[in-house]
PDB file of N, CA and C in Angstrom:
ATOM      1  N   MET A   1      -4.984  -3.893  17.216  1.00 44.00           N
ATOM      2  CA  MET A   1      -4.690  -4.376  15.938  1.00 44.00           C
ATOM      3  C   MET A   1      -4.977  -6.130  16.618  1.00 44.00           C
ATOM      4  N   ASN A   2      -5.355  -6.988  16.143  1.00 44.00           N
ATOM      5  CA  ASN A   2      -5.893  -8.079  16.471  1.00 44.00           C
ATOM      6  C   ASN A   2      -4.831  -9.434  16.083  1.00 44.00           C
ATOM      7  N   ASN A   3      -4.615 -10.002  16.559  1.00 45.00           N
ATOM      8  CA  ASN A   3      -3.281 -11.190  16.383  1.00 45.00           C
ATOM      9  C   ASN A   3      -3.311 -11.746  15.000  1.00 45.00           C
ATOM     10  N   ARG A   4      -4.405 -12.185  14.644  1.00 50.00           N
ATOM     11  CA  ARG A   4      -4.011 -13.057  13.583  1.00 50.00           C
ATOM     12  C   ARG A   4      -4.114 -11.944  12.933  1.00 50.00           C
ATOM     13  N   ILE A   5      -4.581 -10.584  12.401  1.00 49.00           N
ATOM     14  CA  ILE A   5      -4.641  -9.814  11.534  1.00 49.00           C
ATOM     15  C   ILE A   5      -3.427  -8.823  11.039  1.00 49.00           C
ATOM     16  N   ALA A   6      -2.381  -9.234  12.152  1.00 49.00           N
ATOM     17  CA  ALA A   6      -1.005  -8.909  12.146  1.00 49.00           C
ATOM     18  C   ALA A   6      -0.336  -9.687  11.803  1.00 49.00           C
ATOM     19  N   ARG A   7      -0.866 -11.275  11.912  1.00 48.00           N
ATOM     20  CA  ARG A   7      -0.134 -12.380  11.298  1.00 48.00           C
ATOM     21  C   ARG A   7       0.225 -12.299  10.249  1.00 48.00           C
ATOM     22  N   ASP A   8      -1.021 -11.963   9.654  1.00 50.00           N
ATOM     23  CA  ASP A   8      -1.573 -12.498   8.422  1.00 50.00           C
ATOM     24  C   ASP A   8      -0.633 -11.259   7.434  1.00 50.00           C
ATOM     25  N   PHE A   9      -0.938  -9.894   8.086  1.00 51.00           N
ATOM     26  CA  PHE A   9      -0.608  -9.118   7.883  1.00 51.00           C
ATOM     27  C   PHE A   9       1.539  -9.030   7.105  1.00 51.00           C
ATOM     28  N   PHE A  10       2.211  -9.402   8.231  1.00 49.00           N
ATOM     29  CA  PHE A  10       2.933  -9.298   8.144  1.00 49.00           C
ATOM     30  C   PHE A  10       4.017 -10.041   8.009  1.00 49.00           C
ATOM     31  N   GLN A  11       3.112 -11.521   8.072  1.00 48.00           N
ATOM     32  CA  GLN A  11       3.725 -12.518   7.486  1.00 48.00           C
ATOM     33  C   GLN A  11       3.432 -13.175   6.013  1.00 48.00           C
ATOM     34  N   GLY A  12       2.308 -12.301   4.992  1.00 54.00           N
ATOM     35  CA  GLY A  12       1.692 -13.184   4.548  1.00 54.00           C
ATOM     36  C   GLY A  12       2.342 -12.458   2.699  1.00 54.00           C
ATOM     37  N   ASP A  13       2.061 -12.010   1.995  1.00 66.00           N
ATOM     38  CA  ASP A  13       2.064 -11.070   0.685  1.00 66.00           C
ATOM     39  C   ASP A  13       1.270 -10.009   0.828  1.00 66.00           C
ATOM     40  N   PHE A  14       2.763  -8.972   1.552  1.00 66.00           N
ATOM     41  CA  PHE A  14       2.233  -7.748   1.718  1.00 66.00           C
ATOM     42  C   PHE A  14       1.177  -7.317   0.394  1.00 66.00           C
ATOM     43  N   ASP A  15       1.469  -7.166  -0.668  1.00 71.00           N
ATOM     44  CA  ASP A  15       0.556  -6.726  -1.553  1.00 71.00           C
ATOM     45  C   ASP A  15      -0.892  -6.991  -1.819  1.00 71.00           C
ATOM     46  N   GLU A  16      -1.082  -8.274  -1.308  1.00 74.00           N
ATOM     47  CA  GLU A  16      -1.621  -8.504  -1.476  1.00 74.00           C
ATOM     48  C   GLU A  16      -2.655  -8.720   0.080  1.00 74.00           C
ATOM     49  N   GLU A  17      -2.362  -8.302   1.322  1.00 71.00           N
ATOM     50  CA  GLU A  17      -3.103  -7.856   2.017  1.00 71.00           C
ATOM     51  C   GLU A  17      -3.145  -6.597   1.904  1.00 71.00           C
ATOM     52  N   PHE A  18      -2.608  -5.626   1.492  1.00 72.00           N
ATOM     53  CA  PHE A  18      -2.524  -4.080   1.331  1.00 72.00           C
ATOM     54  C   PHE A  18      -3.482  -4.161   0.166  1.00 72.00           C
ATOM     55  N   ARG A  19      -3.737  -4.557  -0.618  1.00 74.00           N
ATOM     56  CA  ARG A  19      -5.538  -4.470  -1.555  1.00 74.00           C
ATOM     57  C   ARG A  19      -6.207  -4.866  -1.145  1.00 74.00           C
ATOM     58  N   ARG A  20      -6.321  -6.506   0.028  1.00 72.00           N
ATOM     59  CA  ARG A  20      -7.917  -6.938   1.434  1.00 72.00           C
ATOM     60  C   ARG A  20      -7.889  -5.356   1.534  1.00 72.00           C
ATOM     61  N   ILE A  21      -7.443  -5.266   2.781  1.00 69.00           N
ATOM     62  CA  ILE A  21      -7.077  -4.113   3.588  1.00 69.00           C
ATOM     63  C   ILE A  21      -8.116  -2.569   2.706  1.00 69.00           C
ATOM     64  N   LEU A  22      -7.628  -2.013   1.890  1.00 70.00           N
ATOM     65  CA  LEU A  22      -8.086  -1.072   1.181  1.00 70.00           C
ATOM     66  C   LEU A  22      -9.700  -1.280   1.131  1.00 70.00           C
ATOM     67  N   GLU A  23      -9.480  -2.835   0.451  1.00 70.00           N
ATOM     68  CA  GLU A  23     -11.007  -2.662  -0.379  1.00 70.00           C
ATOM     69  C   GLU A  23     -12.255  -3.196   0.734  1.00 70.00           C
ATOM     70  N   LYS A  24     -12.148  -3.010   2.394  1.00 61.00           N
ATOM     71  CA  LYS A  24     -12.715  -3.662   3.603  1.00 61.00           C
ATOM     72  C   LYS A  24     -13.795  -1.856   3.480  1.00 61.00           C
ATOM     73  N   ASP A  25     -14.487  -2.074   3.969  1.00 58.00           N
ATOM     74  CA  ASP A  25     -15.251  -1.500   4.581  1.00 58.00           C
ATOM     75  C   ASP A  25     -14.962  -0.454   6.146  1.00 58.00           C
ATOM     76  N   ILE A  26     -15.441   0.613   6.190  1.00 54.00           N
ATOM     77  CA  ILE A  26     -14.822   1.585   7.228  1.00 54.00           C
ATOM     78  C   ILE A  26     -14.969   0.877   7.924  1.00 54.00           C
ATOM     79  N   ALA A  27     -16.178   0.492   8.270  1.00 58.00           N
ATOM     80  CA  ALA A  27     -16.416  -0.040  10.151  1.00 58.00           C
ATOM     81  C   ALA A  27     -16.175  -1.759  10.209  1.00 58.00           C
ATOM     82  N   SER A  28     -15.395  -2.227   9.391  1.00 59.00           N
ATOM     83  CA  SER A  28     -14.575  -3.766   9.442  1.00 59.00           C
ATOM     84  C   SER A  28     -13.107  -3.588  10.866  1.00 59.00           C
ATOM     85  N   PRO A  29     -12.795  -4.744  10.898  1.00 56.00           N
ATOM     86  CA  PRO A  29     -11.776  -4.522  12.133  1.00 56.00           C
ATOM     87  C   PRO A  29     -10.691  -4.274  11.449  1.00 56.00           C
ATOM     88  N   GLN A  30     -10.480  -4.256  10.069  1.00 58.00           N
ATOM     89  CA  GLN A  30      -9.398  -3.277   9.673  1.00 58.00           C
ATOM     90  C   GLN A  30      -9.291  -2.331   9.217  1.00 58.00           C
ATOM     91  N   SER A  31     -10.210  -1.116   9.570  1.00 70.00           N
ATOM     92  CA  SER A  31     -10.548   0.354   9.590  1.00 70.00           C
ATOM     93  C   SER A  31      -9.867   1.165   9.496  1.00 70.00           C
ATOM     94  N   LYS A  32      -9.201   0.557  11.619  1.00 74.00           N
ATOM     95  CA  LYS A  32      -7.837   1.590  12.102  1.00 74.00           C
ATOM     96  C   LYS A  32      -6.634   1.136  10.809  1.00 74.00           C
ATOM     97  N   ILE A  33      -6.347   0.473  10.166  1.00 74.00           N
ATOM     98  CA  ILE A  33      -5.172  -0.837   9.402  1.00 74.00           C
ATOM     99  C   ILE A  33      -5.718   0.867   8.276  1.00 74.00           C
ATOM    100  N   LYS A  34      -7.035   0.754   7.792  1.00 76.00           N
ATOM    101  CA  LYS A  34      -7.122   1.411   6.974  1.00 76.00           C
ATOM    102  C   LYS A  34      -7.065   2.797   6.702  1.00 76.00           C
ATOM    103  N   LYS A  35      -6.844   3.594   7.825  1.00 81.00           N
ATOM    104  CA  LYS A  35      -7.027   4.578   8.309  1.00 81.00           C
ATOM    105  C   LYS A  35      -5.786   5.171   8.419  1.00 81.00           C
ATOM    106  N   ILE A  36      -5.031   3.766   9.289  1.00 81.00           N
ATOM    107  CA  ILE A  36      -3.327   4.735   8.838  1.00 81.00           C
ATOM    108  C   ILE A  36      -2.197   4.257   7.308  1.00 81.00           C
ATOM    109  N   MET A  37      -3.588   3.730   6.770  1.00 82.00           N
ATOM    110  CA  MET A  37      -2.322   3.543   5.290  1.00 82.00           C
ATOM    111  C   MET A  37      -2.690   4.516   4.943  1.00 82.00           C
ATOM    112  N   LEU A  38      -3.946   4.617   4.561  1.00 86.00           N
ATOM    113  CA  LEU A  38      -4.497   6.144   3.815  1.00 86.00           C
ATOM    114  C   LEU A  38      -3.713   7.269   4.729  1.00 86.00           C
ATOM    115  N   LYS A  39      -3.476   7.444   6.031  1.00 89.00           N
ATOM    116  CA  LYS A  39      -2.722   8.662   5.948  1.00 89.00           C
ATOM    117  C   LYS A  39      -1.343   8.762   5.734  1.00 89.00           C
ATOM    118  N   ALA A  40      -0.466   7.370   5.716  1.00 90.00           N
ATOM    119  CA  ALA A  40       0.652   7.011   5.702  1.00 90.00           C
ATOM    120  C   ALA A  40       0.932   7.905   4.192  1.00 90.00           C
ATOM    121  N   ILE A  41       0.036   6.810   3.367  1.00 91.00           N
ATOM    122  CA  ILE A  41      -0.025   7.196   1.508  1.00 91.00           C
ATOM    123  C   ILE A  41      -0.144   8.575   1.427  1.00 91.00           C
ATOM    124  N   LYS A  42      -0.917   9.380   2.132  1.00 93.00           N
ATOM    125  CA  LYS A  42      -1.035  10.815   1.988  1.00 93.00           C
ATOM    126  C   LYS A  42       0.423  11.842   2.445  1.00 93.00           C
ATOM    127  N   ASN A  43       0.792  11.616   3.800  1.00 94.00           N
ATOM    128  CA  ASN A  43       1.608  12.037   4.230  1.00 94.00           C
ATOM    129  C   ASN A  43       3.477  11.763   4.627  1.00 94.00           C
ATOM    130  N   GLU A  44       2.908  10.398   4.563  1.00 93.00           N
ATOM    131  CA  GLU A  44       4.748   9.691   4.514  1.00 93.00           C
ATOM    132  C   GLU A  44       5.154   9.512   3.121  1.00 93.00           C
ATOM    133  N   LEU A  45       4.761   9.045   2.278  1.00 96.00           N
ATOM    134  CA  LEU A  45       5.167   8.978   1.388  1.00 96.00           C
ATOM    135  C   LEU A  45       5.883   9.816   0.153  1.00 96.00           C
ATOM    136  N   THR A  46       6.224  10.190  -1.002  1.00 96.00           N
ATOM    137  CA  THR A  46       6.672  11.302  -1.761  1.00 96.00           C
ATOM    138  C   THR A  46       5.264  11.603  -3.092  1.00 96.00           C
ATOM    139  N   ALA A  47       5.518  12.269  -3.487  1.00 96.00           N
ATOM    140  CA  ALA A  47       4.305  12.858  -4.217  1.00 96.00           C
ATOM    141  C   ALA A  47       3.905  11.529  -5.073  1.00 96.00           C
ATOM    142  N   ARG A  48       5.351  11.533  -6.537  1.00 97.00           N
ATOM    143  CA  ARG A  48       5.599  10.121  -6.987  1.00 97.00           C
ATOM    144  C   ARG A  48       5.152   8.761  -6.139  1.00 97.00           C
ATOM    145  N   GLN A  49       5.529   8.472  -5.009  1.00 97.00           N
ATOM    146  CA  GLN A  49       4.949   7.055  -4.552  1.00 97.00           C
ATOM    147  C   GLN A  49       3.690   7.218  -4.782  1.00 97.00           C
ATOM    148  N   SER A  50       2.954   8.087  -3.604  1.00 96.00           N
ATOM    149  CA  SER A  50       1.471   8.415  -3.741  1.00 96.00           C
ATOM    150  C   SER A  50       0.820   7.975  -4.970  1.00 96.00           C
ATOM    151  N   GLU A  51       1.579   9.180  -6.099  1.00 96.00           N
ATOM    152  CA  GLU A  51       0.556   9.290  -7.111  1.00 96.00           C
ATOM    153  C   GLU A  51       1.147   7.018  -7.929  1.00 96.00           C
ATOM    154  N   ILE A  52       1.857   6.854  -7.678  1.00 96.00           N
ATOM    155  CA  ILE A  52       1.777   5.343  -8.478  1.00 96.00           C
ATOM    156  C   ILE A  52       1.087   4.798  -7.193  1.00 96.00           C
ATOM    157  N   ILE A  53       1.053   4.335  -6.044  1.00 93.00           N
ATOM    158  CA  ILE A  53       0.312   3.617  -5.037  1.00 93.00           C
ATOM    159  C   ILE A  53      -0.823   4.171  -5.190  1.00 93.00           C
ATOM    160  N   MET A  54      -1.769   4.986  -5.650  1.00 91.00           N
ATOM    161  CA  MET A  54      -2.969   5.158  -5.782  1.00 91.00           C
ATOM    162  C   MET A  54      -3.190   4.984  -7.345  1.00 91.00           C
ATOM    163  N   LEU A  55      -2.498   5.127  -7.947  1.00 94.00           N
ATOM    164  CA  LEU A  55      -3.227   4.501  -9.437  1.00 94.00           C
ATOM    165  C   LEU A  55      -3.064   3.105  -9.040  1.00 94.00           C
ATOM    166  N   TYR A  56      -2.121   2.515  -8.444  1.00 92.00           N
ATOM    167  CA  TYR A  56      -2.003   0.871  -8.557  1.00 92.00           C
ATOM    168  C   TYR A  56      -3.482   0.438  -7.791  1.00 92.00           C
ATOM    169  N   TYR A  57      -3.473   0.513  -6.750  1.00 86.00           N
ATOM    170  CA  TYR A  57      -4.122   0.121  -5.351  1.00 86.00           C
ATOM    171  C   TYR A  57      -5.959   0.513  -5.413  1.00 86.00           C
ATOM    172  N   PHE A  58      -5.612   2.220  -5.883  1.00 85.00           N
ATOM    173  CA  PHE A  58      -7.255   2.258  -6.031  1.00 85.00           C
ATOM    174  C   PHE A  58      -8.167   2.966  -7.313  1.00 85.00           C
ATOM    175  N   LYS A  59      -7.236   2.945  -8.411  1.00 89.00           N
ATOM    176  CA  LYS A  59      -7.520   2.437 -10.052  1.00 89.00           C
ATOM    177  C   LYS A  59      -7.599   1.938 -10.419  1.00 89.00           C
ATOM    178  N   GLY A  60      -7.218   1.038 -10.433  1.00 88.00           N
ATOM    179  CA  GLY A  60      -6.801  -0.727 -10.346  1.00 88.00           C
ATOM    180  C   GLY A  60      -6.287  -0.275 -11.616  1.00 88.00           C
ATOM    181  N   MET A  61      -5.055   0.247 -12.013  1.00 93.00           N
ATOM    182  CA  MET A  61      -3.834   0.486 -13.396  1.00 93.00           C
ATOM    183  C   MET A  61      -2.794  -0.461 -13.376  1.00 93.00           C
ATOM    184  N   ASN A  62      -2.542  -0.974 -14.101  1.00 94.00           N
ATOM    185  CA  ASN A  62      -1.205  -1.988 -13.924  1.00 94.00           C
ATOM    186  C   ASN A  62       0.160  -1.220 -14.081  1.00 94.00           C
ATOM    187  N   ILE A  63       1.272  -1.814 -13.756  1.00 95.00           N
ATOM    188  CA  ILE A  63       1.944  -1.102 -13.975  1.00 95.00           C
ATOM    189  C   ILE A  63       2.817  -0.544 -15.720  1.00 95.00           C
ATOM    190  N   SER A  64       2.181  -1.427 -16.536  1.00 96.00           N
ATOM    191  CA  SER A  64       3.013  -1.015 -17.823  1.00 96.00           C
ATOM    192  C   SER A  64       1.372   0.239 -18.063  1.00 96.00           C
ATOM    193  N   GLU A  65      -0.471   0.258 -17.450  1.00 97.00           N
ATOM    194  CA  GLU A  65      -0.928   1.505 -17.659  1.00 97.00           C
ATOM    195  C   GLU A  65      -0.051   3.286 -17.469  1.00 97.00           C
ATOM    196  N   ILE A  66       0.916   2.729 -15.673  1.00 97.00           N
ATOM    197  CA  ILE A  66       1.170   4.377 -15.172  1.00 97.00           C
ATOM    198  C   ILE A  66       2.283   4.303 -15.939  1.00 97.00           C
ATOM    199  N   SER A  67       2.691   2.945 -16.252  1.00 97.00           N
ATOM    200  CA  SER A  67       4.476   3.712 -16.957  1.00 97.00           C
ATOM    201  C   SER A  67       4.025   4.960 -18.551  1.00 97.00           C
ATOM    202  N   GLU A  68       2.982   4.424 -18.682  1.00 97.00           N
ATOM    203  CA  GLU A  68       2.530   5.366 -19.722  1.00 97.00           C
ATOM    204  C   GLU A  68       1.975   6.997 -19.616  1.00 97.00           C
ATOM    205  N   LYS A  69       1.116   6.372 -18.990  1.00 97.00           N
ATOM    206  CA  LYS A  69       0.540   7.643 -18.241  1.00 97.00           C
ATOM    207  C   LYS A  69       1.263   8.502 -17.780  1.00 97.00           C
ATOM    208  N   LEU A  70       2.319   8.549 -16.730  1.00 97.00           N
ATOM    209  CA  LEU A  70       3.338   9.185 -16.019  1.00 97.00           C
ATOM    210  C   LEU A  70       4.634   9.227 -17.230  1.00 97.00           C
ATOM    211  N   GLY A  71       4.880   8.541 -18.571  1.00 97.00           N
ATOM    212  CA  GLY A  71       5.627   8.940 -19.271  1.00 97.00           C
ATOM    213  C   GLY A  71       7.414   8.626 -18.773  1.00 97.00           C
ATOM    214  N   ILE A  72       7.100   7.315 -17.718  1.00 97.00           N
ATOM    215  CA  ILE A  72       8.224   6.636 -17.552  1.00 97.00           C
ATOM    216  C   ILE A  72       8.624   5.508 -17.348  1.00 97.00           C
ATOM    217  N   THR A  73       9.444   4.542 -17.543  1.00 97.00           N
ATOM    218  CA  THR A  73       9.787   3.736 -17.716  1.00 97.00           C
ATOM    219  C   THR A  73       9.112   2.634 -16.589  1.00 97.00           C
ATOM    220  N   HIS A  74       9.104   1.147 -16.465  1.00 96.00           N
ATOM    221  CA  HIS A  74       8.542   0.351 -16.036  1.00 96.00           C
ATOM    222  C   HIS A  74       9.140  -0.005 -15.143  1.00 96.00           C
ATOM    223  N   SER A  75      10.628   0.016 -15.126  1.00 96.00           N
ATOM    224  CA  SER A  75      11.236  -0.495 -14.104  1.00 96.00           C
ATOM    225  C   SER A  75      11.560   0.321 -12.869  1.00 96.00           C
ATOM    226  N   ALA A  76      11.144   2.178 -13.543  1.00 97.00           N
ATOM    227  CA  ALA A  76      11.149   3.404 -12.651  1.00 97.00           C
ATOM    228  C   ALA A  76       9.302   3.359 -11.589  1.00 97.00           C
ATOM    229  N   VAL A  77       8.690   2.247 -12.475  1.00 96.00           N
ATOM    230  CA  VAL A  77       7.197   2.245 -11.931  1.00 96.00           C
ATOM    231  C   VAL A  77       7.655   1.087 -10.709  1.00 96.00           C
ATOM    232  N   SER A  78       8.173   0.087 -11.137  1.00 94.00           N
ATOM    233  CA  SER A  78       8.545  -1.351 -10.294  1.00 94.00           C
ATOM    234  C   SER A  78       9.174  -0.645  -8.910  1.00 94.00           C
ATOM    235  N   ILE A  79      10.471   0.311  -9.556  1.00 96.00           N
ATOM    236  CA  ILE A  79      11.410   0.641  -8.040  1.00 96.00           C
ATOM    237  C   ILE A  79      10.230   1.487  -7.174  1.00 96.00           C
ATOM    238  N   THR A  80       9.395   2.468  -7.636  1.00 96.00           N
ATOM    239  CA  THR A  80       8.679   3.347  -6.957  1.00 96.00           C
ATOM    240  C   THR A  80       7.638   2.778  -6.104  1.00 96.00           C
ATOM    241  N   MET A  81       7.551   1.967  -6.824  1.00 92.00           N
ATOM    242  CA  MET A  81       6.329   0.993  -5.969  1.00 92.00           C
ATOM    243  C   MET A  81       6.372  -0.140  -4.698  1.00 92.00           C
ATOM    244  N   LYS A  82       7.619  -0.938  -4.715  1.00 90.00           N
ATOM    245  CA  LYS A  82       8.475  -1.529  -4.290  1.00 90.00           C
ATOM    246  C   LYS A  82       9.114  -0.454  -2.941  1.00 90.00           C
ATOM    247  N   ARG A  83       9.772   0.667  -3.182  1.00 93.00           N
ATOM    248  CA  ARG A  83      10.145   1.334  -2.207  1.00 93.00           C
ATOM    249  C   ARG A  83       8.843   2.750  -1.082  1.00 93.00           C
ATOM    250  N   ALA A  84       7.684   2.587  -1.924  1.00 92.00           N
ATOM    251  CA  ALA A  84       6.359   2.772  -1.670  1.00 92.00           C
ATOM    252  C   ALA A  84       5.796   2.201  -0.723  1.00 92.00           C
ATOM    253  N   ARG A  85       5.940   0.605  -0.797  1.00 87.00           N
ATOM    254  CA  ARG A  85       5.247  -0.762  -0.364  1.00 87.00           C
ATOM    255  C   ARG A  85       6.369  -0.862   1.176  1.00 87.00           C
ATOM    256  N   ASN A  86       7.956  -0.916   1.002  1.00 87.00           N
ATOM    257  CA  ASN A  86       8.735  -0.836   1.751  1.00 87.00           C
ATOM    258  C   ASN A  86       8.333   0.287   3.180  1.00 87.00           C
ATOM    259  N   ARG A  87       7.994   1.669   2.559  1.00 90.00           N
ATOM    260  CA  ARG A  87       8.111   2.429   3.867  1.00 90.00           C
ATOM    261  C   ARG A  87       6.841   2.103   4.181  1.00 90.00           C
ATOM    262  N   LEU A  88       5.849   1.717   3.867  1.00 85.00           N
ATOM    263  CA  LEU A  88       4.616   1.567   4.194  1.00 85.00           C
ATOM    264  C   LEU A  88       4.553   0.720   5.400  1.00 85.00           C
ATOM    265  N   PHE A  89       5.370  -0.520   4.615  1.00 82.00           N
ATOM    266  CA  PHE A  89       5.251  -1.755   5.976  1.00 82.00           C
ATOM    267  C   PHE A  89       6.272  -0.908   7.128  1.00 82.00           C
ATOM    268  N   ARG A  90       7.040  -0.728   7.080  1.00 84.00           N
ATOM    269  CA  ARG A  90       8.072   0.191   8.299  1.00 84.00           C
ATOM    270  C   ARG A  90       7.603   1.006   8.697  1.00 84.00           C
ATOM    271  N   ILE A  91       5.958   1.762   8.395  1.00 83.00           N
ATOM    272  CA  ILE A  91       5.172   2.397   9.618  1.00 83.00           C
ATOM    273  C   ILE A  91       4.213   1.720   9.883  1.00 83.00           C
ATOM    274  N   LEU A  92       3.609   0.733   8.846  1.00 77.00           N
ATOM    275  CA  LEU A  92       2.689  -0.026  10.031  1.00 77.00           C
ATOM    276  C   LEU A  92       3.206  -1.332  10.649  1.00 77.00           C
ATOM    277  N   LYS A  93       4.932  -1.241  11.042  1.00 76.00           N
ATOM    278  CA  LYS A  93       4.960  -2.385  11.649  1.00 76.00           C
ATOM    279  C   LYS A  93       5.120  -1.385  13.065  1.00 76.00           C
ATOM    280  N   TYR A  94       5.979  -0.026  13.162  1.00 75.00           N
ATOM    281  CA  TYR A  94       5.699   0.297  13.852  1.00 75.00           C
ATOM    282  C   TYR A  94       5.099   0.717  14.798  1.00 75.00           C
ATOM    283  N   THR A  95       3.664   0.976  13.933  1.00 71.00           N
ATOM    284  CA  THR A  95       1.956   2.127  14.277  1.00 71.00           C
ATOM    285  C   THR A  95       1.825   0.802  14.610  1.00 71.00           C
ATOM    286  N   LEU A  96       1.461  -0.372  14.777  1.00 61.00           N
ATOM    287  CA  LEU A  96       0.274  -1.193  14.776  1.00 61.00           C
ATOM    288  C   LEU A  96       1.127  -2.224  16.325  1.00 61.00           C
TER     289      LEU A  96
END
């Protein structure tokens, strides 16, 4: 991973960087990060965390929509997303 990408990712807004990387084409310089993220979402998160992350980042749903779809509170969605992001951040921090 080049230093600029690492610096932006780990010092910037994690959520925005996460979205930006997931939107990138597989041939981009961030493709290694994207592959690691997708693998981590699939294998390292709980089923609920993975489901919420997929709905939020890949389906473009907001917290209210996810809450309604899953029949859980807004705060449960927010807490689950925060825990999932923290776990992904830790995985990426030690992987890259």
